[in-house]
Coordinates of C-alpha atoms in Angstrom, one line a residue:
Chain A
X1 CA 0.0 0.0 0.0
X2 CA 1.1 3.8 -1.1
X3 CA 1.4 5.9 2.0
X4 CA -1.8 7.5 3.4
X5 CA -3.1 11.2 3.6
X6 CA -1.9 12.7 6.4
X7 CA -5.0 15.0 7.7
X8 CA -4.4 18.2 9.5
X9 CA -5.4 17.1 12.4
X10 CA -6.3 19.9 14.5
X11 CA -9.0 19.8 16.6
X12 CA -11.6 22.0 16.3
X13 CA -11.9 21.2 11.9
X14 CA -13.0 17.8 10.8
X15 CA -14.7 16.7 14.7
X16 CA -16.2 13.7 14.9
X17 CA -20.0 14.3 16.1
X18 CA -23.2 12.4 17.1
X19 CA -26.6 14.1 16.6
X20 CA -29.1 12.0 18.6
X21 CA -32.8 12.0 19.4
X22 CA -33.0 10.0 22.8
X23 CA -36.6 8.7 23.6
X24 CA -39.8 9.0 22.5
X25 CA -39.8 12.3 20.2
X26 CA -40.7 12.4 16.7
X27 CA -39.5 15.9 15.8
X28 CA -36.1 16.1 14.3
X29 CA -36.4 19.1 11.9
X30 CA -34.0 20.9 14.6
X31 CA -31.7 17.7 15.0
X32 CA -31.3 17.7 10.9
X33 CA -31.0 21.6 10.8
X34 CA -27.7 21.2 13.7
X35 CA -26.7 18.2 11.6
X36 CA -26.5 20.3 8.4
X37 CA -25.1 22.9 10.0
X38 CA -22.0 21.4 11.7
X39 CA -21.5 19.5 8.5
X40 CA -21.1 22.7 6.7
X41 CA -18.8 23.8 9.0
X42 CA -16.7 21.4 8.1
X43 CA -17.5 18.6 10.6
X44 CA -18.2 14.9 10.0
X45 CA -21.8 14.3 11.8
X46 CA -23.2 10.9 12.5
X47 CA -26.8 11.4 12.9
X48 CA -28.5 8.5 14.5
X49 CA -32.7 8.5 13.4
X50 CA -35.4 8.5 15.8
X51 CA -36.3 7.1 19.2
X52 CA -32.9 6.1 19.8
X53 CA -32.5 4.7 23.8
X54 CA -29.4 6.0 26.2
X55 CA -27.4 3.1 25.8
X56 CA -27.8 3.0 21.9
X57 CA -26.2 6.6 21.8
X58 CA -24.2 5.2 24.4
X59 CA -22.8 2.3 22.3
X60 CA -23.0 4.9 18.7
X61 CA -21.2 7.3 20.5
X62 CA -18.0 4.4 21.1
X63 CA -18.7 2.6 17.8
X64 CA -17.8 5.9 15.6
X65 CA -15.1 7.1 17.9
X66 CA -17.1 10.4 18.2
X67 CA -15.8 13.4 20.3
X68 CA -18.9 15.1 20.8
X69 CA -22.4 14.2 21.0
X70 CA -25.5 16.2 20.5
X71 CA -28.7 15.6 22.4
X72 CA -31.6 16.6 20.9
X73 CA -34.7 16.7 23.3
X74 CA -38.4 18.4 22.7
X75 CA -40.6 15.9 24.4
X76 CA -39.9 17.0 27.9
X77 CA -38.2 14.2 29.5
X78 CA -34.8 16.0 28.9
X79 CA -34.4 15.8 32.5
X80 CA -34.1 11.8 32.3
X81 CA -32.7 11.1 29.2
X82 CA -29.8 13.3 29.3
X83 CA -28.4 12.3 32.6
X84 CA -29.0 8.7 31.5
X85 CA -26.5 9.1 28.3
X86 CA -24.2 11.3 30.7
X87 CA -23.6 8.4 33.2
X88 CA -23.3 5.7 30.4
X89 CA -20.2 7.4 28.9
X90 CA -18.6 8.0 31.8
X91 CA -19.1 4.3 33.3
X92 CA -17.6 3.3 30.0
X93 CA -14.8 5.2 30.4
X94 CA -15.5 7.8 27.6
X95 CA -15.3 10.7 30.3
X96 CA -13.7 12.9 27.5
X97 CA -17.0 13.2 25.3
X98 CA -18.6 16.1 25.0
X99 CA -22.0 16.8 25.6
X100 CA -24.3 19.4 24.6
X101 CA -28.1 19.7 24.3
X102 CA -30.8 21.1 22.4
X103 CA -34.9 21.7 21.7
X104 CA -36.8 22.7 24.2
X105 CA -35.0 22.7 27.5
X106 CA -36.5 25.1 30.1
X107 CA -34.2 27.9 31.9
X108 CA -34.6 26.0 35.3
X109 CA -33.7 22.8 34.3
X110 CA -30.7 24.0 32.7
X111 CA -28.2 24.3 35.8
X112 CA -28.8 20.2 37.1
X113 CA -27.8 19.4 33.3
X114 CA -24.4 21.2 33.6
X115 CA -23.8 19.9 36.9
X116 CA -23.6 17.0 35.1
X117 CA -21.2 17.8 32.6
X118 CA -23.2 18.6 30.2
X119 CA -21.4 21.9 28.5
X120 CA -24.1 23.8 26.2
X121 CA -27.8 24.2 25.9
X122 CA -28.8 25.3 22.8
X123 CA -32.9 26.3 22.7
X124 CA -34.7 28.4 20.0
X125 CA -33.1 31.2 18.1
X126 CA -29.8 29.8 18.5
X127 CA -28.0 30.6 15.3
X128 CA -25.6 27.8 13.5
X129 CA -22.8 30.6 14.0
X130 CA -23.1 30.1 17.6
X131 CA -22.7 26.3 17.7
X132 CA -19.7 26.4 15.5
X133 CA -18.4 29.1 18.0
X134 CA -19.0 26.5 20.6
X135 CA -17.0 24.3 19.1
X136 CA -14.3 26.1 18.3
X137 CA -14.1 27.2 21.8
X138 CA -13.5 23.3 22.5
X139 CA -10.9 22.7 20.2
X140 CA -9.2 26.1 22.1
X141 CA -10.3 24.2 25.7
X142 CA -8.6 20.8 24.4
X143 CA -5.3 22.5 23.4
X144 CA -5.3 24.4 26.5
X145 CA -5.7 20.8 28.6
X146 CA -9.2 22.4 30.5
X147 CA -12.0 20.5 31.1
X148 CA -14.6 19.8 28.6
X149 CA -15.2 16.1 28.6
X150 CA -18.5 14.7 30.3
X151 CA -16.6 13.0 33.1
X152 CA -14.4 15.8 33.5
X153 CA -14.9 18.7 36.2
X154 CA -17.5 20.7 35.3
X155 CA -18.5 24.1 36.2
X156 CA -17.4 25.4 32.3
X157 CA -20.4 26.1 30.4
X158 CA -20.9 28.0 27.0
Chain B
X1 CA 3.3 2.2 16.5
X2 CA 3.4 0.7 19.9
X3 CA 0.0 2.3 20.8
X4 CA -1.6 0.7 18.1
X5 CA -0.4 -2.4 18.9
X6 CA -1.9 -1.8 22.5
X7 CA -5.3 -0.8 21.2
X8 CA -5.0 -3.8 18.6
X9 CA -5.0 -6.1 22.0
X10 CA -7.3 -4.5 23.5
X11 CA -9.9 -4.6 20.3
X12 CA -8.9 -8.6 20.4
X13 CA -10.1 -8.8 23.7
X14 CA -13.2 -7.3 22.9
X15 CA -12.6 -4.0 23.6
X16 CA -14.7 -2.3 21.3
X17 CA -13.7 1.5 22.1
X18 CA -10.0 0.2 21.5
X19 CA -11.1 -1.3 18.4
X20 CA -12.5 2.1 17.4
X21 CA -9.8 4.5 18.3
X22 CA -7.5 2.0 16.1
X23 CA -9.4 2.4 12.9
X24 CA -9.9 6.2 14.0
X25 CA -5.9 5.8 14.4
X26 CA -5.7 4.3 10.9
X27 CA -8.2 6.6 8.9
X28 CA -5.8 9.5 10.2
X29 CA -2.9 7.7 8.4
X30 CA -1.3 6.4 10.9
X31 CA 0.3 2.6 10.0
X32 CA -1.6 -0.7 11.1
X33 CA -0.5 -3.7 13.1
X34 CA -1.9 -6.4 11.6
X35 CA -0.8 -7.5 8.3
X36 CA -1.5 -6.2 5.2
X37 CA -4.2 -7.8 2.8
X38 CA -5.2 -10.7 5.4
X39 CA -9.0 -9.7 6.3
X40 CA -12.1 -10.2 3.4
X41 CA -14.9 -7.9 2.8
X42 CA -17.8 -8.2 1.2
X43 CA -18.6 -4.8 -1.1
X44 CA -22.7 -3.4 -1.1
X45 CA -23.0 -0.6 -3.8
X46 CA -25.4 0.6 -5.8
X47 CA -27.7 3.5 -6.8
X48 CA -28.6 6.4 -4.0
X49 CA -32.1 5.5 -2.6
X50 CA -32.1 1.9 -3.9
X51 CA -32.2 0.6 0.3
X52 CA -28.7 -0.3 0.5
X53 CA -28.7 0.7 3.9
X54 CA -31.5 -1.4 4.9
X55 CA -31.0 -4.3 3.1
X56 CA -27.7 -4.7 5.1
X57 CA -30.2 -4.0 8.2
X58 CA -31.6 -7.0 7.0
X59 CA -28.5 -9.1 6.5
X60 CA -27.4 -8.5 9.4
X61 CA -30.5 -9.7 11.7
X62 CA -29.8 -13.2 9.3
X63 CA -26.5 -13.2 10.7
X64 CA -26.9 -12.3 14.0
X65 CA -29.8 -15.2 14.2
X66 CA -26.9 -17.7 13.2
X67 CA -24.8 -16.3 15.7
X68 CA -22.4 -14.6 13.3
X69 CA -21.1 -11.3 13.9
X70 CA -21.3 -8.8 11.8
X71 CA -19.0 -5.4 10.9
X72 CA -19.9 -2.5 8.4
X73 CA -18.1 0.0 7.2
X74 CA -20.7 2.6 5.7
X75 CA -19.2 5.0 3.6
X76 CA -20.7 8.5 2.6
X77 CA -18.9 11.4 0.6
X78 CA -17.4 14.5 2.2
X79 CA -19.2 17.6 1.6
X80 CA -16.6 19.2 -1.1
X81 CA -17.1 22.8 -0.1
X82 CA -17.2 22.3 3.6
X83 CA -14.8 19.3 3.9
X84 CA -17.6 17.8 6.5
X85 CA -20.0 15.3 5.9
X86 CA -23.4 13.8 7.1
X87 CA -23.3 10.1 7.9
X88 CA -27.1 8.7 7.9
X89 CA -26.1 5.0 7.1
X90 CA -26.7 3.1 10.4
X91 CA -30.2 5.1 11.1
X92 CA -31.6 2.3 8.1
X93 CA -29.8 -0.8 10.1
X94 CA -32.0 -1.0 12.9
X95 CA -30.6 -3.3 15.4
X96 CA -26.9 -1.9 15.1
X97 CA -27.0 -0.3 18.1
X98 CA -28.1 -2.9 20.8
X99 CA -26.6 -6.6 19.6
X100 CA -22.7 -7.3 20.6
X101 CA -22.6 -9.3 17.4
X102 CA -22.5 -5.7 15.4
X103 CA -20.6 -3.3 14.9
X104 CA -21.0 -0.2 12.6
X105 CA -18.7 2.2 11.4
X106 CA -19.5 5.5 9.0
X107 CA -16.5 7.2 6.9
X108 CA -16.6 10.3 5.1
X109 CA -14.7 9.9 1.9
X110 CA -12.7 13.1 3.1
X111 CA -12.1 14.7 -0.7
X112 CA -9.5 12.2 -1.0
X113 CA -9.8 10.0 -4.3
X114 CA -7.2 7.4 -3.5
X115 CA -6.8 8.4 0.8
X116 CA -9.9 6.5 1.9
X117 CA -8.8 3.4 -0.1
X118 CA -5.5 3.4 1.2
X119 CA -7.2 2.9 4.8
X120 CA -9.8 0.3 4.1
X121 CA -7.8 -2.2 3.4
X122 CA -6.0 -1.9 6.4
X123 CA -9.6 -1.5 8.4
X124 CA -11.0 -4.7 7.0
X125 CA -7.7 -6.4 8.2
X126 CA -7.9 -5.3 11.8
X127 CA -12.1 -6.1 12.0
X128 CA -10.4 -9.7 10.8
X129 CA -7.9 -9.8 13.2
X130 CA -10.3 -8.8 16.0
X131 CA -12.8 -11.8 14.6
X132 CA -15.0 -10.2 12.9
X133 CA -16.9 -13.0 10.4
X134 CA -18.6 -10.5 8.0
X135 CA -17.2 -7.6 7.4
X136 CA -19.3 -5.0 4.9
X137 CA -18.0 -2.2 3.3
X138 CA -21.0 0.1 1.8
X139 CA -20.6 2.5 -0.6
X140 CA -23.2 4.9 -3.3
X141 CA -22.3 3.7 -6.4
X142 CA -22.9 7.4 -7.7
X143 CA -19.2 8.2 -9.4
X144 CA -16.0 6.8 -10.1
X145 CA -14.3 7.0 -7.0
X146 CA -17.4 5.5 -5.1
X147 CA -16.7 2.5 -7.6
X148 CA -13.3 2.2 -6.1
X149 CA -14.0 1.9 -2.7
X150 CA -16.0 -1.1 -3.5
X151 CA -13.3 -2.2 -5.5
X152 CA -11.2 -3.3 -2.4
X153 CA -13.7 -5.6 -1.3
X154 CA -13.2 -9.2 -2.4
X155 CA -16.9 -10.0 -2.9
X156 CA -19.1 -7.3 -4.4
X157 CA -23.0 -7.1 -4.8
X158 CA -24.7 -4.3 -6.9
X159 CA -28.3 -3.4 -5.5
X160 CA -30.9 -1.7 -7.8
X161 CA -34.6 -1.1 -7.2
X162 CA -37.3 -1.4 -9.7
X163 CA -38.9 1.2 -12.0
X164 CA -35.2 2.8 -12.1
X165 CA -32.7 1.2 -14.8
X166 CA -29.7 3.2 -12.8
X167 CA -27.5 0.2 -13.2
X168 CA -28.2 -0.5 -16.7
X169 CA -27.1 3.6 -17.2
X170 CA -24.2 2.7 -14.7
X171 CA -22.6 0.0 -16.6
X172 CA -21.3 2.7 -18.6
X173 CA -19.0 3.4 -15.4
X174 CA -18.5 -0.1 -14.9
X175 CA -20.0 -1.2 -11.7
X176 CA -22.4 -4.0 -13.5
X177 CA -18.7 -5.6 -14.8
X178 CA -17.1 -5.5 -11.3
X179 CA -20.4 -6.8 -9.5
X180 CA -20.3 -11.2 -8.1
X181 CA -24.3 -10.4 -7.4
X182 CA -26.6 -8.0 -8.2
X183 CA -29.9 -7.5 -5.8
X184 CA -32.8 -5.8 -7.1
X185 CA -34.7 -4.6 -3.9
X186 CA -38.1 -3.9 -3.3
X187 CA -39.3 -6.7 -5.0
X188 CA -42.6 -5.7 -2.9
X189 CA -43.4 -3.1 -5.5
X190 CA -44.7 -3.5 -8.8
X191 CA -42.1 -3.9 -11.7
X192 CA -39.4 -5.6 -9.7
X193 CA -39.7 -8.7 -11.6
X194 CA -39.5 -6.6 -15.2
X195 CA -36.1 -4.0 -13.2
X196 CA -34.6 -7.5 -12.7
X197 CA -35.4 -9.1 -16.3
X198 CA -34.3 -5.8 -17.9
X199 CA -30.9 -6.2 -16.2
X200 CA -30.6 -9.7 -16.9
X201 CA -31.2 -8.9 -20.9
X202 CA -28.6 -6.2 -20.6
X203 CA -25.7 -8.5 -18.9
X204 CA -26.7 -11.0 -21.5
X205 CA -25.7 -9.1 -24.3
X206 CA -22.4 -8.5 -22.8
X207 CA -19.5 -10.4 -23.9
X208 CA -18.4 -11.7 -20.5
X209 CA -19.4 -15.1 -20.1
X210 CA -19.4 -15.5 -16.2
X211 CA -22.5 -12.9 -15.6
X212 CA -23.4 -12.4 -12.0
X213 CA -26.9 -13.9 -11.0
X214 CA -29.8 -11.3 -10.5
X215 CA -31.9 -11.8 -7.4
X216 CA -35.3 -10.4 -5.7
X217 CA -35.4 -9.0 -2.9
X218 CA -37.2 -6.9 -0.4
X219 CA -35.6 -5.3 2.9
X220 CA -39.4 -4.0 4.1
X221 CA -40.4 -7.4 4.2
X222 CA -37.5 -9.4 4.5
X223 CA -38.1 -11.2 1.3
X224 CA -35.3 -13.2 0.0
X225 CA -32.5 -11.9 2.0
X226 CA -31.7 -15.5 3.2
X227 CA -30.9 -16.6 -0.7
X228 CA -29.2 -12.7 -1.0
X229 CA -26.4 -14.4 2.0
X230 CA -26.6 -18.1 0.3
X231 CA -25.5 -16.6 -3.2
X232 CA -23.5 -14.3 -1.7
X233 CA -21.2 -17.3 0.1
X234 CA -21.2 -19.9 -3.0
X235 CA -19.9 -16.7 -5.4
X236 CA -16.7 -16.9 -6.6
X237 CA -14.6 -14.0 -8.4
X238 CA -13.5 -14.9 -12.2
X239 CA -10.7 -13.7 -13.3
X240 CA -11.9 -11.2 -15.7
X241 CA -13.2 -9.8 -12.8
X242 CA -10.6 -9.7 -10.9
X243 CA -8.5 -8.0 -13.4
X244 CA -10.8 -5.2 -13.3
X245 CA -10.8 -4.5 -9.5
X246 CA -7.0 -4.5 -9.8
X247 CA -7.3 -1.7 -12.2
X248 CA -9.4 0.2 -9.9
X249 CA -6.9 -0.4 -7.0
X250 CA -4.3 0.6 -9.7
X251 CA -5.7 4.0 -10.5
X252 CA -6.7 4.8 -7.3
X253 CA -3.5 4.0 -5.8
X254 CA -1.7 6.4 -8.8
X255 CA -4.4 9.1 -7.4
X256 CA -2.8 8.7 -3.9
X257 CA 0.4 8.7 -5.2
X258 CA -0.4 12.4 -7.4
X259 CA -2.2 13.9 -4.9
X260 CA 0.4 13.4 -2.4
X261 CA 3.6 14.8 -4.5
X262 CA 5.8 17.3 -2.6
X263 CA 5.4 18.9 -6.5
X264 CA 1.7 18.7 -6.5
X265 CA 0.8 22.6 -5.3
X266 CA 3.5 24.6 -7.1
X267 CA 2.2 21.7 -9.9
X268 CA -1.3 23.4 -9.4
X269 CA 0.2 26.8 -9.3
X270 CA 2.0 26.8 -12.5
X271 CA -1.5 25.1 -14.4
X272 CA -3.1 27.8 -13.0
X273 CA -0.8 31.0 -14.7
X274 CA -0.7 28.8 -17.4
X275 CA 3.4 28.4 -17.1
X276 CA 3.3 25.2 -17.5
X277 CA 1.7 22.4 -19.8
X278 CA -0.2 19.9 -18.7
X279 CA 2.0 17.6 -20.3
X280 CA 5.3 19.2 -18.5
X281 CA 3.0 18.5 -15.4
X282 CA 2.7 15.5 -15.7
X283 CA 6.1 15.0 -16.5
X284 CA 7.6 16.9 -13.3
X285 CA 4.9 15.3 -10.8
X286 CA 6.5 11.8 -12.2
X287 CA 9.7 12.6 -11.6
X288 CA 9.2 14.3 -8.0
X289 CA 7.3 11.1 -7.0

């Protein structure tokens, strides 16, 4: 075999992210408009369908080597589902995903989510812009060795 | 080197994040542990929209009721503008995400004609090394370098739908030559049976002998993806055949080889004033390589 492409491998271009709908919601028109977006910001986005359980993103999340995951939640049970796919990275020892969130998440349930590592909650009116932001702000985070990761210290939040 | 050779234990012990940080490890460039060429795949192309995706959902709840594992590679095309890509393979294979007998991988074809080849080789070895019995690499047969992934796989079958003749237009690109099967789905639809007579008239007019066998199927009902896996395993690759997979491999390769010259941007830079012929580039990438 000819040698292979070597990518330019820095962190914040060409992340490896999971777009998920845990549970029982049918609406993904925001989950495919994030997907597209982060896409056309040059990321590779793995989106996973419908009605998908915590462990399933659990076990997506390892199978494609993914550094981020997206939670997309407008059903209301945001409050279980999260956490649920929050503690099954982190007993599998993937600590260093991130996790961010999106749909319909109220202001007061917002601070127990970060508490548990999850780092952003996107709700209505966010612009694409902003995500990318978000992520470039990880790649900056990684390089600078802080915290980020879903089993890592929390208390940063975008 | 020596971490991959950790990670390839760990994936042997049945490690699956090891097993995916490896082929993460190898997609990025980096060199494999296991020997070259020793793993088999089995190739799935064919038209967008044809149910690729969920005809290997299929497949794999045969195999997984035998007790045979299963691992697919599903891979999509980068986003040419944006370099980024949107992987919707494994949302058609419904039980990928729950048995321990699967496991699913999507790659973007990273705007690299010849760079994703160069890896899957390598990834179908290590899925063999970590014992791995079916190993699928899916591809959309939508343009010539699509053709070449599923050129590195040693078995390759060609799915169609009815009501579409995309294949019998692709043969012009030469997928219907390089195919060991060809599946045309949705045989729960009307004109299935006449999609699959029309491609059999067209590979019978072909000069090639040793013409694959056309089959029904149907991945909404299930429908004659039993015989799909039966053909599939009593297939064997002619030689014509293989002759024209090794010409695929053989201009993807030269693709790798051009696109990584040390010449290949002041190349690019001199086509561009017009300084240079593309003849005399030719010539000076050749003799840079």
């Amino acid at each position: 075999m000819l040698e292979g492409h070597q990518r330019s491998a820095s962190i914040d271009r060409n992340m490896r992210i999971v777009v998920a709908k845990p549970g029982l919601d049918g609406h993904d028109r925001g989950a495919k408009v994030i997907a597209r977006a982060l896409r056309d910001g040059g990321h590779e986005v793995i989106y996973t369908g419908l009605r998908r359980t915590p462990a399933e993103i659990v076990r997506i999340v390892m199978d494609e080597d993914a550094a981020a995951v997206g939670l997309s939640s407008l059903s209301g049970a945001h409050a279980v589902l999260i956490p649920r796919v929050c503690e099954g990275l982190r007993e599998a020892g993937m600590g260093d995903v991130v996790v961010f969130a999106g749909g319909i998440i109220p202001e007061q349930d917002r601070s127990a989510l970060y508490e548990d590592g999850v780092r952003a909650v996107f709700g209505p009116g966010t612009t694409t812009s902003e995500i990318l932001d978000f992520l470039v702000t990880l790649g900056q985070r990684a390089e600078a060795g802080e915290p980020r990761g879903v089993g890592e210290e929390a208390g940063w939040h975008w | 080197m020596s971490d991959a050779v950790e990670l390839l234990e760990q994936a042997r012990s049945g490690d699956r994040r090891s097993l995916s940080r490896l082929l993460s490890h190898i997609e990025e460039g980096g060199e494999s542990p296991v020997e070259d060429g020793s793993g088999t795949s089995l190739g799935i192309t064919g038209p967008p929209g044809v149910g690729k995706s969920s005809l290997i959902g299929r497949m794999i709840d045969v195999w997984t009721e035998r007790g045979e594992s299963i691992a697919v590679l599903a891979v999509d095309p980068s986003s040419p503008r944006s370099g980024g890509a949107l992987l919707g393979d494994r949302m058609r294979m419904s039980n990928a995400d729950s048995s321990d007998l699967v496991y699913v991988r999507s790659l973007a074809t990273r705007n690299h004609p010849g760079g994703l080849m160069d890896c899957l080789t390598p990834m179908v070895d290590v899925l063999a090394a970590c014992g791995w019995q079916n190993i699928v690499i899916e591809t959309v047969g939508a343009g010539q370098a699509e053709i070449r992934v599923v050129a590195f796989a040693d078995r390759i079958l060609l799915v169609d739908g009815p009501d579409r003749g995309d294949i019998i237009q692709a043969e012009k690109a030469g997928i219907m030559e390089l195919a060991d099967l060809i599946a045309i789905n949705k045989s729960d639809l009307p004109d299935a049976e006449r999609a699959a007579n029309a491609v059999r008239t067209a590979l019978s007019v072909g000069a090639d002998e040793n013409t694959p066998e056309v089959l029904l199927v149907s991945a909404h009902s299930g429908d004659g993806v039993e015989e799909i896996i039966e053909a599939l395993s009593q297939t064997t690759t002619t030689k014509g055949r293989e002759r024209l997979r090794v010409r695929e491999r053989l201009i993807s390769a030269w693709d790798s080889t051009l696109l990584s010259s040390p010449n290949i941007e002041s190349t690019l830079a001199a086509l561009e004033t017009g300084s240079m012929t593309l003849s005399q580039a030719v010539e000076q990438i050749r003799k840079g390589v």
